[in-house]
Each structure stands twice: as structure tokens, then as C-alpha cells.
Coordinates of C-alpha atoms in Angstrom, one line a residue:
X1 CA -0.2 -0.3 -0.2
X2 CA 1.6 4.1 -0.4
X3 CA 0.9 5.7 2.0
X4 CA 1.4 8.8 3.9
X5 CA -0.1 12.8 3.3
X6 CA -1.0 12.7 -0.3
X7 CA -1.3 16.4 0.2
X8 CA 3.1 16.4 0.7
X9 CA 2.6 13.5 -2.3
X10 CA 6.2 15.6 -3.8
X11 CA 8.7 13.6 -1.5
X12 CA 8.7 9.5 -1.4
X13 CA 10.7 8.6 1.3
X14 CA 12.3 5.1 1.6
X15 CA 14.7 2.9 4.1
X16 CA 14.9 0.6 6.3
X17 CA 11.4 -0.9 7.8
X18 CA 10.9 -0.7 11.4
X19 CA 7.1 -0.8 12.4
X20 CA 4.6 2.0 11.7
X21 CA 6.0 4.7 13.8
X22 CA 9.7 4.3 13.1
X23 CA 11.8 3.6 10.3
X24 CA 11.0 5.2 6.7
X25 CA 7.1 5.0 7.4
X26 CA 7.5 7.0 10.5
X27 CA 9.9 9.6 9.0
X28 CA 6.8 10.1 6.6
X29 CA 3.9 9.7 8.7
X30 CA 5.9 12.2 11.5
X31 CA 7.6 14.5 8.8
X32 CA 5.6 14.2 5.4
X33 CA 5.9 12.2 2.6
X34 CA 4.4 9.0 0.7
X35 CA 5.7 5.6 1.4
X36 CA 5.4 2.3 0.3
X37 CA 4.5 -1.0 2.4
X38 CA 3.7 -4.6 0.9
X39 CA 2.2 -4.9 4.2
X40 CA 2.7 -8.3 6.7
X41 CA 0.1 -10.4 5.0
X42 CA 0.1 -9.2 1.4
X43 CA 4.2 -10.2 1.7
X44 CA 2.7 -13.4 3.4
X45 CA 1.0 -14.2 0.4
X46 CA 3.6 -13.2 -2.3
X47 CA 5.8 -15.0 -0.9
X48 CA 3.8 -18.6 -0.1
X49 CA 4.8 -21.3 -1.9
X50 CA 8.3 -20.3 -2.9
X51 CA 11.5 -20.5 -2.1
X52 CA 13.3 -17.6 -0.6
X53 CA 15.5 -16.7 -4.0
X54 CA 12.4 -16.1 -5.7
X55 CA 10.4 -14.5 -2.8
X56 CA 12.9 -12.2 -2.9
X57 CA 13.1 -11.6 -6.8
X58 CA 9.0 -11.0 -6.8
X59 CA 9.3 -8.9 -3.3
X60 CA 12.2 -6.3 -5.4
X61 CA 9.6 -6.4 -8.7
X62 CA 6.7 -5.0 -6.6
X63 CA 9.3 -2.7 -4.8
X64 CA 10.7 -1.1 -8.3
X65 CA 7.5 -0.8 -9.5
X66 CA 6.5 1.5 -7.3
X67 CA 10.0 3.5 -7.2
X68 CA 10.4 3.4 -11.3
X69 CA 6.0 5.0 -11.0
X70 CA 7.8 8.0 -8.8
X71 CA 10.3 9.0 -11.4
X72 CA 7.8 8.7 -14.3
X73 CA 5.7 10.9 -12.2
X74 CA 8.2 13.2 -11.8
X75 CA 7.8 13.2 -7.9
X76 CA 10.2 16.5 -6.5
X77 CA 12.3 14.4 -4.4
X78 CA 12.8 11.0 -3.3
X79 CA 15.1 10.7 -0.1
X80 CA 16.3 7.7 1.6
X81 CA 16.7 8.0 5.2
X82 CA 19.6 6.3 6.7
X83 CA 19.4 4.1 10.0
X84 CA 21.7 4.0 12.8
X85 CA 25.2 3.5 11.3
X86 CA 25.9 4.0 8.6
X87 CA 26.9 7.7 6.8
X88 CA 25.4 6.9 2.8
X89 CA 23.6 5.5 0.6
X90 CA 26.7 4.6 -0.7
X91 CA 28.3 2.7 2.5
X92 CA 24.7 1.1 3.1
X93 CA 24.4 -0.2 -0.6
X94 CA 28.1 -1.9 0.3
X95 CA 28.2 -3.4 3.4
X96 CA 24.1 -4.4 3.3
X97 CA 24.7 -4.9 -0.1
X98 CA 22.0 -7.8 -0.8
X99 CA 19.2 -6.0 1.0
X100 CA 16.1 -4.5 -0.2
X101 CA 17.7 -1.8 0.7
X102 CA 20.7 -1.2 -1.2
X103 CA 18.4 -3.0 -4.7
X104 CA 17.0 0.3 -4.2
X105 CA 19.8 2.6 -4.0
X106 CA 21.4 0.7 -6.8
X107 CA 18.0 1.2 -9.0
X108 CA 18.1 4.8 -8.4
X109 CA 21.4 5.1 -8.8
X110 CA 21.1 3.6 -12.1
X111 CA 18.3 5.0 -13.1
X112 CA 16.6 8.5 -11.8
X113 CA 19.0 10.3 -14.3
X114 CA 17.1 9.5 -16.8
X115 CA 14.4 11.2 -15.6
X116 CA 15.8 14.0 -14.7
X117 CA 17.1 13.0 -11.1
X118 CA 20.3 14.3 -9.7
X119 CA 21.5 12.6 -6.7
X120 CA 22.2 15.2 -3.4
X121 CA 23.2 13.9 -0.1
X122 CA 21.0 10.5 0.3
X123 CA 18.6 11.8 -1.6
X124 CA 17.3 11.6 -5.6
X125 CA 15.8 15.3 -6.3
X126 CA 13.7 16.5 -9.3
X127 CA 15.8 18.9 -11.5
X128 CA 13.9 18.7 -14.9
X129 CA 14.5 16.8 -17.5
X130 CA 12.1 14.8 -20.1
X131 CA 10.1 12.6 -18.2
X132 CA 9.3 9.0 -19.7

């Protein structure tokens, strides 16, 4: 599900899951922005009967589609909220390289510029250009 304040739909918040009041969801809920959360019931249904690698691949397809949709829509800012112990998205992607966080960061680093975004620290900001 996509959650957050629709009036603040120009900021997408990404990060590690830490419940509804922590991590990226808490950041979006407390400071504005939208977020994507598959939810436990849906996540369990998606992975039912799959081995762990198949489950992760299918889960990533869902996350990737959310990110691609936001890039195509030209949302103003996609911000990654770093968990404690990390100084940059690059550090997180390198250390936790098999995580969904690393996949999101790498996807944005590889694709966001083509949609008119520029990385600024832990965020990708829409600076203009051709929207796909």
C-alpha cells in the first residue's frame, strides 16, 4: 500500500522497515511524505510457496515498480532515511549489499538521472528534463 499524506505527495521516503512509527514509515508519517509498505499479510501471500530467492525476486519486482512509477510521475524528491550506523547510501549499499535497501539505492543510482533526477546526498531530487 502507498501511505502518507497525499498533500505531501512530492516527497517519497525510503528506508529500512521499523514498524509503523519508526524507520522510513515513521519519518513519512511524522514529517510528511509518502511511502510504500507491502504489509505483512500481502508480503506473506506474495511469498507463499516460494523459496527464499524466488520470494525476494518477486518482492523486488513490486518495490521496483513503485520506484519506477514515482520516477515516471516526476515526484519532487525521493529521500532515503539512513538507519543508525550509516553515513551514506553508498555505504549502506556496500555493507548491506543483498538487502532491499541496497537494491533500491542501486536502482536509483542507475536509473534516476534518466528521469531528470540528481542525487544530492541521500536524496534524489527532480531537477527537470524529459519525463518518460
